[in-house]
């Protein structure tokens, strides 16, 4: 039996891609240039290009066929998408699941709406993989992962919300806060999968302590933490050190954002997924 765990590229896990895991790219579009968020994308080059470009930029989610291509050949599929409240990825994935089941009547597909993105999706992918490797049956994996998702969280710290606001993913009023140099917004993925701003802070240090106290208030006790950063490894490393100081045995991994998260989190942005 062939099992596949499929996610969209907002999970930043293209490095996890192998025979079981597959990442389906979103796209970043600017004028007549299109950046496909695959492992081959040079994120720095994209960010530099967007910075000097005059044209409007936007993003697009995988279409039904993109998902179907990733499902191809599988008997069991577990798909994880970016929040359905900010992207069409969940909806196109659900359509693909329906079509796939029709043309492969013996197959089983489940789509998890992460109501989040980035490192929280990463945690969900890892949990599915763990259960798949332990050979748990389909229904049980569905149940256990849905339960797991109740205790995973996503926090963010952003220097700019310009691309989020320009593309209608956050209100212009929230984005305006960040227009003042040095002001960061620290927030969380809300229960319904939208951006929930929590603090407006001046400077990186204050942002890190705000993140730390939000992590603790969500019941973190030394479990897994996955951090994705947009060109801000230093800050990611400092946060990891703060967490390790309190919880020396914590399991922390840091990785750079891929194209989609870099576009929206923008330079300096941090995304933190963790188990509460
Ligand atoms: O379908 C598309 O074109 C993709 C749209 C994605 C929009 C949101 C991306 C957010 C990326 C920003 C900070 C974390 C926000 C968490 C909210 C649930 C990362």
PDB file of C-alpha atoms and ligand atoms in Angstrom:
ATOM      1  CA  UNK A   1       0.000   0.000   0.000  1.00  0.00           C
ATOM      2  CA  UNK A   2       1.300   3.428  -0.967  1.00  0.00           C
ATOM      3  CA  UNK A   3       0.833   6.278   1.508  1.00  0.00           C
ATOM      4  CA  UNK A   4       1.457   9.950   0.786  1.00  0.00           C
ATOM      5  CA  UNK A   5       1.525  12.968   3.068  1.00  0.00           C
ATOM      6  CA  UNK A   6       0.959  16.060   0.973  1.00  0.00           C
ATOM      7  CA  UNK A   7       1.051  19.730   1.965  1.00  0.00           C
ATOM      8  CA  UNK A   8       1.227  23.061   0.217  1.00  0.00           C
ATOM      9  CA  UNK A   9       4.499  24.961   0.150  1.00  0.00           C
ATOM     10  CA  UNK A  10       3.502  27.366   2.925  1.00  0.00           C
ATOM     11  CA  UNK A  11       4.617  24.629   5.360  1.00  0.00           C
ATOM     12  CA  UNK A  12       8.287  25.275   4.411  1.00  0.00           C
ATOM     13  CA  UNK A  13       8.984  21.555   4.432  1.00  0.00           C
ATOM     14  CA  UNK A  14      10.274  20.979   0.931  1.00  0.00           C
ATOM     15  CA  UNK A  15      13.342  19.439   2.571  1.00  0.00           C
ATOM     16  CA  UNK A  16      11.097  16.808   4.131  1.00  0.00           C
ATOM     17  CA  UNK A  17       9.978  15.814   0.616  1.00  0.00           C
ATOM     18  CA  UNK A  18      10.667  12.177  -0.106  1.00  0.00           C
ATOM     19  CA  UNK A  19       8.714   9.098  -1.105  1.00  0.00           C
ATOM     20  CA  UNK A  20       6.083   9.772   1.582  1.00  0.00           C
ATOM     21  CA  UNK A  21       5.992  13.580   1.851  1.00  0.00           C
ATOM     22  CA  UNK A  22       5.336  15.946  -0.993  1.00  0.00           C
ATOM     23  CA  UNK A  23       5.020  19.720  -1.060  1.00  0.00           C
ATOM     24  CA  UNK A  24       2.779  21.365  -3.681  1.00  0.00           C
ATOM     25  CA  UNK A  25       3.919  24.884  -4.598  1.00  0.00           C
ATOM     26  CA  UNK A  26       1.947  28.081  -4.306  1.00  0.00           C
ATOM     27  CA  UNK A  27       3.032  30.860  -6.641  1.00  0.00           C
ATOM     28  CA  UNK A  28       4.102  34.440  -6.126  1.00  0.00           C
ATOM     29  CA  UNK A  29       3.288  36.675  -9.068  1.00  0.00           C
ATOM     30  CA  UNK A  30       4.681  40.116  -9.825  1.00  0.00           C
ATOM     31  CA  UNK A  31       3.879  41.725 -13.169  1.00  0.00           C
ATOM     32  CA  UNK A  32       4.863  39.177 -15.774  1.00  0.00           C
ATOM     33  CA  UNK A  33       7.167  37.249 -13.460  1.00  0.00           C
ATOM     34  CA  UNK A  34       6.037  34.177 -11.646  1.00  0.00           C
ATOM     35  CA  UNK A  35       7.942  32.556  -8.775  1.00  0.00           C
ATOM     36  CA  UNK A  36       7.069  28.933  -8.151  1.00  0.00           C
ATOM     37  CA  UNK A  37       7.547  28.091  -4.477  1.00  0.00           C
ATOM     38  CA  UNK A  38       9.468  24.881  -5.052  1.00  0.00           C
ATOM     39  CA  UNK A  39      12.819  23.832  -3.528  1.00  0.00           C
ATOM     40  CA  UNK A  40      14.541  25.308  -6.589  1.00  0.00           C
ATOM     41  CA  UNK A  41      13.298  28.835  -5.796  1.00  0.00           C
ATOM     42  CA  UNK A  42      15.992  31.316  -4.854  1.00  0.00           C
ATOM     43  CA  UNK A  43      14.121  33.137  -2.082  1.00  0.00           C
ATOM     44  CA  UNK A  44      16.700  35.910  -1.708  1.00  0.00           C
ATOM     45  CA  UNK A  45      16.525  36.599  -5.431  1.00  0.00           C
ATOM     46  CA  UNK A  46      12.716  36.761  -5.252  1.00  0.00           C
ATOM     47  CA  UNK A  47      12.730  39.123  -2.280  1.00  0.00           C
ATOM     48  CA  UNK A  48      15.289  41.397  -4.008  1.00  0.00           C
ATOM     49  CA  UNK A  49      13.249  41.386  -7.212  1.00  0.00           C
ATOM     50  CA  UNK A  50       9.998  42.238  -5.400  1.00  0.00           C
ATOM     51  CA  UNK A  51      11.689  45.053  -3.513  1.00  0.00           C
ATOM     52  CA  UNK A  52      12.584  46.982  -6.655  1.00  0.00           C
ATOM     53  CA  UNK A  53       9.563  45.949  -8.761  1.00  0.00           C
ATOM     54  CA  UNK A  54       6.945  48.558  -9.587  1.00  0.00           C
ATOM     55  CA  UNK A  55       4.191  46.105 -10.473  1.00  0.00           C
ATOM     56  CA  UNK A  56       1.661  44.793  -7.967  1.00  0.00           C
ATOM     57  CA  UNK A  57       2.427  41.415  -6.500  1.00  0.00           C
ATOM     58  CA  UNK A  58       0.083  38.657  -5.417  1.00  0.00           C
ATOM     59  CA  UNK A  59      -0.015  34.936  -4.752  1.00  0.00           C
ATOM     60  CA  UNK A  60      -1.981  31.965  -6.001  1.00  0.00           C
ATOM     61  CA  UNK A  61      -2.739  28.642  -4.397  1.00  0.00           C
ATOM     62  CA  UNK A  62      -2.370  25.192  -5.992  1.00  0.00           C
ATOM     63  CA  UNK A  63      -5.228  24.284  -8.314  1.00  0.00           C
ATOM     64  CA  UNK A  64      -7.153  21.003  -8.317  1.00  0.00           C
ATOM     65  CA  UNK A  65      -4.842  19.438 -10.902  1.00  0.00           C
ATOM     66  CA  UNK A  66      -1.713  20.368  -8.914  1.00  0.00           C
ATOM     67  CA  UNK A  67      -3.091  18.466  -5.924  1.00  0.00           C
ATOM     68  CA  UNK A  68      -4.196  15.527  -8.100  1.00  0.00           C
ATOM     69  CA  UNK A  69      -0.667  15.238  -9.501  1.00  0.00           C
ATOM     70  CA  UNK A  70       0.684  14.990  -5.971  1.00  0.00           C
ATOM     71  CA  UNK A  71      -1.922  12.364  -4.966  1.00  0.00           C
ATOM     72  CA  UNK A  72      -1.117  10.232  -8.032  1.00  0.00           C
ATOM     73  CA  UNK A  73      -0.308   6.613  -7.293  1.00  0.00           C
ATOM     74  CA  UNK A  74      -1.335   6.715  -3.614  1.00  0.00           C
ATOM     75  CA  UNK A  75      -3.802   4.442  -1.838  1.00  0.00           C
ATOM     76  CA  UNK A  76      -3.934   6.674   1.220  1.00  0.00           C
ATOM     77  CA  UNK A  77      -3.422  10.423   1.232  1.00  0.00           C
ATOM     78  CA  UNK A  78      -3.137  12.784   4.181  1.00  0.00           C
ATOM     79  CA  UNK A  79      -3.144  16.372   2.960  1.00  0.00           C
ATOM     80  CA  UNK A  80      -2.432  19.443   5.090  1.00  0.00           C
ATOM     81  CA  UNK A  81      -3.285  22.921   3.829  1.00  0.00           C
ATOM     82  CA  UNK A  82      -2.750  26.517   4.842  1.00  0.00           C
ATOM     83  CA  UNK A  83      -5.744  28.047   6.669  1.00  0.00           C
ATOM     84  CA  UNK A  84      -8.941  28.001   4.599  1.00  0.00           C
ATOM     85  CA  UNK A  85      -9.663  31.487   5.885  1.00  0.00           C
ATOM     86  CA  UNK A  86      -6.805  33.129   4.025  1.00  0.00           C
ATOM     87  CA  UNK A  87      -6.292  30.925   0.967  1.00  0.00           C
ATOM     88  CA  UNK A  88      -8.182  28.842  -1.568  1.00  0.00           C
ATOM     89  CA  UNK A  89      -5.734  25.950  -1.068  1.00  0.00           C
ATOM     90  CA  UNK A  90      -8.033  23.997   1.249  1.00  0.00           C
ATOM     91  CA  UNK A  91     -10.961  24.315  -1.095  1.00  0.00           C
ATOM     92  CA  UNK A  92      -9.006  23.203  -4.205  1.00  0.00           C
ATOM     93  CA  UNK A  93      -7.544  20.349  -2.165  1.00  0.00           C
ATOM     94  CA  UNK A  94     -11.021  19.204  -1.058  1.00  0.00           C
ATOM     95  CA  UNK A  95     -12.155  19.209  -4.698  1.00  0.00           C
ATOM     96  CA  UNK A  96      -9.092  17.224  -5.682  1.00  0.00           C
ATOM     97  CA  UNK A  97      -9.811  14.746  -2.878  1.00  0.00           C
ATOM     98  CA  UNK A  98     -13.330  14.227  -4.204  1.00  0.00           C
ATOM     99  CA  UNK A  99     -12.155  13.683  -7.770  1.00  0.00           C
ATOM    100  CA  UNK A 100      -9.377  11.388  -6.649  1.00  0.00           C
ATOM    101  CA  UNK A 101     -11.782   9.206  -4.671  1.00  0.00           C
ATOM    102  CA  UNK A 102     -14.093   9.030  -7.699  1.00  0.00           C
ATOM    103  CA  UNK A 103     -11.395   7.823 -10.050  1.00  0.00           C
ATOM    104  CA  UNK A 104      -9.713   5.620  -7.415  1.00  0.00           C
ATOM    105  CA  UNK A 105     -12.647   4.147  -5.493  1.00  0.00           C
ATOM    106  CA  UNK A 106     -10.415   2.110  -3.188  1.00  0.00           C
ATOM    107  CA  UNK A 107      -8.311   5.075  -2.155  1.00  0.00           C
ATOM    108  CA  UNK A 108      -8.729   7.147   0.982  1.00  0.00           C
ATOM    109  CA  UNK A 109      -7.973  10.840   1.262  1.00  0.00           C
ATOM    110  CA  UNK A 110      -8.232  13.134   4.245  1.00  0.00           C
ATOM    111  CA  UNK A 111      -7.624  16.867   4.100  1.00  0.00           C
ATOM    112  CA  UNK A 112      -6.623  18.701   7.280  1.00  0.00           C
ATOM    113  CA  UNK A 113      -7.326  22.433   7.315  1.00  0.00           C
ATOM    114  CA  UNK A 114      -4.424  23.596   9.491  1.00  0.00           C
ATOM    115  CA  UNK A 115      -6.184  26.921  10.259  1.00  0.00           C
ATOM    116  CA  UNK A 116      -2.576  28.029  10.335  1.00  0.00           C
ATOM    117  CA  UNK A 117       0.514  27.869   8.172  1.00  0.00           C
ATOM    118  CA  UNK A 118       4.306  27.455   8.209  1.00  0.00           C
ATOM    119  CA  UNK A 119       5.775  25.711  11.263  1.00  0.00           C
ATOM    120  CA  UNK A 120       2.413  24.629  12.695  1.00  0.00           C
ATOM    121  CA  UNK A 121       1.799  22.733   9.438  1.00  0.00           C
ATOM    122  CA  UNK A 122       5.296  21.324   9.810  1.00  0.00           C
ATOM    123  CA  UNK A 123       4.384  19.884  13.230  1.00  0.00           C
ATOM    124  CA  UNK A 124       1.184  18.384  11.810  1.00  0.00           C
ATOM    125  CA  UNK A 125       3.138  16.782   8.952  1.00  0.00           C
ATOM    126  CA  UNK A 126       5.635  15.291  11.412  1.00  0.00           C
ATOM    127  CA  UNK A 127       2.845  13.884  13.554  1.00  0.00           C
ATOM    128  CA  UNK A 128       1.167  12.253  10.541  1.00  0.00           C
ATOM    129  CA  UNK A 129       4.496  10.795   9.501  1.00  0.00           C
ATOM    130  CA  UNK A 130       5.098   9.408  12.978  1.00  0.00           C
ATOM    131  CA  UNK A 131       1.718   7.630  12.938  1.00  0.00           C
ATOM    132  CA  UNK A 132       2.180   6.383   9.373  1.00  0.00           C
ATOM    133  CA  UNK A 133       5.564   4.893  10.259  1.00  0.00           C
ATOM    134  CA  UNK A 134       3.960   3.251  13.306  1.00  0.00           C
ATOM    135  CA  UNK A 135       1.454   1.724  10.834  1.00  0.00           C
ATOM    136  CA  UNK A 136      -1.649   3.131  12.471  1.00  0.00           C
ATOM    137  CA  UNK A 137      -4.825   2.711  10.429  1.00  0.00           C
ATOM    138  CA  UNK A 138      -6.256   5.604   8.391  1.00  0.00           C
ATOM    139  CA  UNK A 139      -9.233   6.419  10.644  1.00  0.00           C
ATOM    140  CA  UNK A 140      -7.085   6.407  13.750  1.00  0.00           C
ATOM    141  CA  UNK A 141      -4.498   8.730  12.202  1.00  0.00           C
ATOM    142  CA  UNK A 142      -7.304  11.112  11.199  1.00  0.00           C
ATOM    143  CA  UNK A 143      -8.617  11.169  14.748  1.00  0.00           C
ATOM    144  CA  UNK A 144      -5.264  11.405  16.507  1.00  0.00           C
ATOM    145  CA  UNK A 145      -3.977  14.182  14.270  1.00  0.00           C
ATOM    146  CA  UNK A 146      -7.202  16.177  14.614  1.00  0.00           C
ATOM    147  CA  UNK A 147      -6.772  15.895  18.371  1.00  0.00           C
ATOM    148  CA  UNK A 148      -3.092  16.867  18.135  1.00  0.00           C
ATOM    149  CA  UNK A 149      -4.029  20.001  16.194  1.00  0.00           C
ATOM    150  CA  UNK A 150      -5.986  21.226  19.232  1.00  0.00           C
ATOM    151  CA  UNK A 151      -2.745  21.638  21.132  1.00  0.00           C
ATOM    152  CA  UNK A 152      -0.450  23.043  18.473  1.00  0.00           C
ATOM    153  CA  UNK A 153      -0.145  26.799  18.051  1.00  0.00           C
ATOM    154  CA  UNK A 154       1.375  29.394  15.766  1.00  0.00           C
ATOM    155  CA  UNK A 155       2.772  32.734  16.825  1.00  0.00           C
ATOM    156  CA  UNK A 156       4.404  35.346  14.626  1.00  0.00           C
ATOM    157  CA  UNK A 157       6.481  38.477  14.873  1.00  0.00           C
ATOM    158  CA  UNK A 158       6.417  40.705  11.805  1.00  0.00           C
ATOM    159  CA  UNK A 159       8.255  43.886  10.873  1.00  0.00           C
ATOM    160  CA  UNK A 160       5.959  44.664   7.994  1.00  0.00           C
ATOM    161  CA  UNK A 161       2.414  43.657   7.117  1.00  0.00           C
ATOM    162  CA  UNK A 162       2.422  45.445   3.797  1.00  0.00           C
ATOM    163  CA  UNK A 163       2.028  42.405   1.556  1.00  0.00           C
ATOM    164  CA  UNK A 164      -0.615  40.904   3.839  1.00  0.00           C
ATOM    165  CA  UNK A 165      -2.633  44.149   3.713  1.00  0.00           C
ATOM    166  CA  UNK A 166      -2.155  44.730  -0.012  1.00  0.00           C
ATOM    167  CA  UNK A 167      -3.526  41.289  -0.684  1.00  0.00           C
ATOM    168  CA  UNK A 168      -6.462  41.634   1.681  1.00  0.00           C
ATOM    169  CA  UNK A 169      -5.222  39.142   4.292  1.00  0.00           C
ATOM    170  CA  UNK A 170      -5.149  41.657   7.119  1.00  0.00           C
ATOM    171  CA  UNK A 171      -6.940  44.977   7.615  1.00  0.00           C
ATOM    172  CA  UNK A 172      -5.068  48.110   6.528  1.00  0.00           C
ATOM    173  CA  UNK A 173      -5.505  49.477  10.077  1.00  0.00           C
ATOM    174  CA  UNK A 174      -3.506  46.577  11.537  1.00  0.00           C
ATOM    175  CA  UNK A 175      -0.829  46.916   8.867  1.00  0.00           C
ATOM    176  CA  UNK A 176      -0.453  50.636   9.550  1.00  0.00           C
ATOM    177  CA  UNK A 177       0.973  49.955  12.997  1.00  0.00           C
ATOM    178  CA  UNK A 178       4.108  48.541  11.419  1.00  0.00           C
ATOM    179  CA  UNK A 179       4.708  51.532   9.190  1.00  0.00           C
ATOM    180  CA  UNK A 180       6.616  53.135  12.036  1.00  0.00           C
ATOM    181  CA  UNK A 181      10.209  52.001  11.774  1.00  0.00           C
ATOM    182  CA  UNK A 182      11.216  49.452  14.385  1.00  0.00           C
ATOM    183  CA  UNK A 183       7.671  48.546  15.418  1.00  0.00           C
ATOM    184  CA  UNK A 184       6.778  44.888  15.244  1.00  0.00           C
ATOM    185  CA  UNK A 185       3.469  43.128  15.540  1.00  0.00           C
ATOM    186  CA  UNK A 186       3.490  39.967  17.612  1.00  0.00           C
ATOM    187  CA  UNK A 187       0.416  37.846  17.142  1.00  0.00           C
ATOM    188  CA  UNK A 188      -1.109  34.422  16.752  1.00  0.00           C
ATOM    189  CA  UNK A 189      -3.092  32.346  14.307  1.00  0.00           C
ATOM    190  CA  UNK A 190      -6.618  32.678  15.719  1.00  0.00           C
ATOM    191  CA  UNK A 191      -8.965  29.736  16.311  1.00  0.00           C
ATOM    192  CA  UNK A 192     -10.556  30.409  12.944  1.00  0.00           C
ATOM    193  CA  UNK A 193      -7.254  30.684  11.108  1.00  0.00           C
ATOM    194  CA  UNK A 194      -6.826  34.412  10.742  1.00  0.00           C
ATOM    195  CA  UNK A 195      -4.146  36.807  11.966  1.00  0.00           C
ATOM    196  CA  UNK A 196      -4.750  37.919  15.514  1.00  0.00           C
ATOM    197  CA  UNK A 197      -2.453  40.791  16.522  1.00  0.00           C
ATOM    198  CA  UNK A 198      -1.589  40.628  20.235  1.00  0.00           C
ATOM    199  CA  UNK A 199       1.216  43.113  20.892  1.00  0.00           C
ATOM    200  CA  UNK A 200       2.757  46.111  19.233  1.00  0.00           C
ATOM    201  CA  UNK A 201       6.359  46.298  20.372  1.00  0.00           C
ATOM    202  CA  UNK A 202       9.419  48.412  19.689  1.00  0.00           C
ATOM    203  CA  UNK A 203      12.499  46.422  18.753  1.00  0.00           C
ATOM    204  CA  UNK A 204      13.487  42.845  18.313  1.00  0.00           C
ATOM    205  CA  UNK A 205      14.300  42.145  21.954  1.00  0.00           C
ATOM    206  CA  UNK A 206      10.830  43.123  23.149  1.00  0.00           C
ATOM    207  CA  UNK A 207       9.325  41.077  20.334  1.00  0.00           C
ATOM    208  CA  UNK A 208      11.215  38.011  21.516  1.00  0.00           C
ATOM    209  CA  UNK A 209      10.094  38.402  25.113  1.00  0.00           C
ATOM    210  CA  UNK A 210       6.505  38.926  23.953  1.00  0.00           C
ATOM    211  CA  UNK A 211       6.784  35.701  21.917  1.00  0.00           C
ATOM    212  CA  UNK A 212       8.251  33.883  24.905  1.00  0.00           C
ATOM    213  CA  UNK A 213       5.452  34.926  27.257  1.00  0.00           C
ATOM    214  CA  UNK A 214       2.804  33.989  24.667  1.00  0.00           C
ATOM    215  CA  UNK A 215       4.446  30.582  24.237  1.00  0.00           C
ATOM    216  CA  UNK A 216       4.330  30.010  28.005  1.00  0.00           C
ATOM    217  CA  UNK A 217       0.773  31.263  28.374  1.00  0.00           C
ATOM    218  CA  UNK A 218      -0.311  28.667  25.799  1.00  0.00           C
ATOM    219  CA  UNK A 219       0.955  25.898  28.033  1.00  0.00           C
ATOM    220  CA  UNK A 220       4.309  25.097  26.438  1.00  0.00           C
ATOM    221  CA  UNK A 221       6.156  22.602  28.614  1.00  0.00           C
ATOM    222  CA  UNK A 222       9.246  21.641  26.689  1.00  0.00           C
ATOM    223  CA  UNK A 223       7.743  19.899  23.644  1.00  0.00           C
ATOM    224  CA  UNK A 224       8.492  20.514  19.988  1.00  0.00           C
ATOM    225  CA  UNK A 225       9.109  23.993  18.568  1.00  0.00           C
ATOM    226  CA  UNK A 226       9.525  24.678  14.862  1.00  0.00           C
ATOM    227  CA  UNK A 227      10.703  28.150  13.884  1.00  0.00           C
ATOM    228  CA  UNK A 228      10.691  29.573  10.369  1.00  0.00           C
ATOM    229  CA  UNK A 229      12.372  32.886   9.682  1.00  0.00           C
ATOM    230  CA  UNK A 230      12.592  35.236   6.743  1.00  0.00           C
ATOM    231  CA  UNK A 231      16.256  36.232   6.617  1.00  0.00           C
ATOM    232  CA  UNK A 232      16.452  36.508  10.361  1.00  0.00           C
ATOM    233  CA  UNK A 233      18.327  33.490  11.622  1.00  0.00           C
ATOM    234  CA  UNK A 234      19.812  35.510  14.464  1.00  0.00           C
ATOM    235  CA  UNK A 235      16.449  36.236  15.986  1.00  0.00           C
ATOM    236  CA  UNK A 236      15.316  32.630  15.507  1.00  0.00           C
ATOM    237  CA  UNK A 237      18.444  31.431  17.284  1.00  0.00           C
ATOM    238  CA  UNK A 238      17.932  33.885  20.165  1.00  0.00           C
ATOM    239  CA  UNK A 239      14.372  32.667  20.658  1.00  0.00           C
ATOM    240  CA  UNK A 240      15.555  29.053  20.615  1.00  0.00           C
ATOM    241  CA  UNK A 241      18.149  29.925  23.286  1.00  0.00           C
ATOM    242  CA  UNK A 242      15.498  31.590  25.472  1.00  0.00           C
ATOM    243  CA  UNK A 243      13.313  28.495  25.213  1.00  0.00           C
ATOM    244  CA  UNK A 244      16.222  26.131  25.946  1.00  0.00           C
ATOM    245  CA  UNK A 245      17.160  28.126  28.995  1.00  0.00           C
ATOM    246  CA  UNK A 246      13.802  27.288  30.577  1.00  0.00           C
ATOM    247  CA  UNK A 247      13.375  23.872  28.963  1.00  0.00           C
ATOM    248  CA  UNK A 248      16.797  22.329  28.276  1.00  0.00           C
ATOM    249  CA  UNK A 249      15.299  19.163  26.779  1.00  0.00           C
ATOM    250  CA  UNK A 250      13.053  20.941  24.273  1.00  0.00           C
ATOM    251  CA  UNK A 251      13.079  19.763  20.668  1.00  0.00           C
ATOM    252  CA  UNK A 252      13.629  22.867  18.515  1.00  0.00           C
ATOM    253  CA  UNK A 253      14.308  23.176  14.797  1.00  0.00           C
ATOM    254  CA  UNK A 254      14.934  26.325  12.811  1.00  0.00           C
ATOM    255  CA  UNK A 255      14.577  26.692   9.078  1.00  0.00           C
ATOM    256  CA  UNK A 256      14.269  29.503   6.554  1.00  0.00           C
ATOM    257  CA  UNK A 257      10.875  30.423   5.101  1.00  0.00           C
ATOM    258  CA  UNK A 258      10.189  29.308   1.569  1.00  0.00           C
ATOM    259  CA  UNK A 259       8.747  31.667  -1.042  1.00  0.00           C
ATOM    260  CA  UNK A 260       5.161  32.009   0.151  1.00  0.00           C
ATOM    261  CA  UNK A 261       5.959  32.641   3.809  1.00  0.00           C
ATOM    262  CA  UNK A 262       8.804  34.982   2.857  1.00  0.00           C
ATOM    263  CA  UNK A 263       6.422  36.994   0.693  1.00  0.00           C
ATOM    264  CA  UNK A 264       3.876  37.467   3.486  1.00  0.00           C
ATOM    265  CA  UNK A 265       6.053  37.373   6.614  1.00  0.00           C
ATOM    266  CA  UNK A 266       8.555  39.699   4.853  1.00  0.00           C
ATOM    267  CA  UNK A 267      12.146  40.348   5.758  1.00  0.00           C
ATOM    268  CA  UNK A 268      12.788  39.888   9.485  1.00  0.00           C
ATOM    269  CA  UNK A 269       9.605  37.893  10.072  1.00  0.00           C
ATOM    270  CA  UNK A 270       9.497  34.970  12.493  1.00  0.00           C
ATOM    271  CA  UNK A 271       6.910  32.188  12.608  1.00  0.00           C
ATOM    272  CA  UNK A 272       6.844  29.910  15.625  1.00  0.00           C
ATOM    273  CA  UNK A 273       4.922  26.643  15.794  1.00  0.00           C
ATOM    274  CA  UNK A 274       4.867  24.711  19.074  1.00  0.00           C
ATOM    275  CA  UNK A 275       3.104  22.125  21.157  1.00  0.00           C
ATOM    276  CA  UNK A 276       1.093  23.531  24.050  1.00  0.00           C
TER     277      UNK A 276
HETATM  278  O1  LIG B   1      -3.846  31.415  -1.649  1.00  0.00           O
HETATM  279  C1  LIG B   1      -2.902  32.212  -1.596  1.00  0.00           C
HETATM  280  O2  LIG B   1      -2.636  32.953  -2.535  1.00  0.00           O
HETATM  281  C2  LIG B   1      -2.072  32.258  -0.334  1.00  0.00           C
HETATM  282  C3  LIG B   1      -2.496  33.280   0.648  1.00  0.00           C
HETATM  283  C4  LIG B   1      -1.774  33.195   1.968  1.00  0.00           C
HETATM  284  C5  LIG B   1      -2.065  34.306   2.921  1.00  0.00           C
HETATM  285  C6  LIG B   1      -1.494  34.250   4.288  1.00  0.00           C
HETATM  286  C7  LIG B   1      -0.073  33.832   4.418  1.00  0.00           C
HETATM  287  C8  LIG B   1       0.528  34.054   5.782  1.00  0.00           C
HETATM  288  C9  LIG B   1       1.995  33.759   5.841  1.00  0.00           C
HETATM  289  C10 LIG B   1       2.233  35.334   7.820  1.00  0.00           C
HETATM  290  C11 LIG B   1       2.166  35.307   9.294  1.00  0.00           C
HETATM  291  C12 LIG B   1       1.402  34.192   9.941  1.00  0.00           C
HETATM  292  C13 LIG B   1      -0.077  34.296   9.821  1.00  0.00           C
HETATM  293  C14 LIG B   1      -0.878  33.182  10.439  1.00  0.00           C
HETATM  294  C15 LIG B   1      -2.306  33.235  10.087  1.00  0.00           C
HETATM  295  C16 LIG B   1      -3.105  32.011  10.291  1.00  0.00           C
HETATM  296  C17 LIG B   1       2.669  34.075   7.118  1.00  0.00           C
END
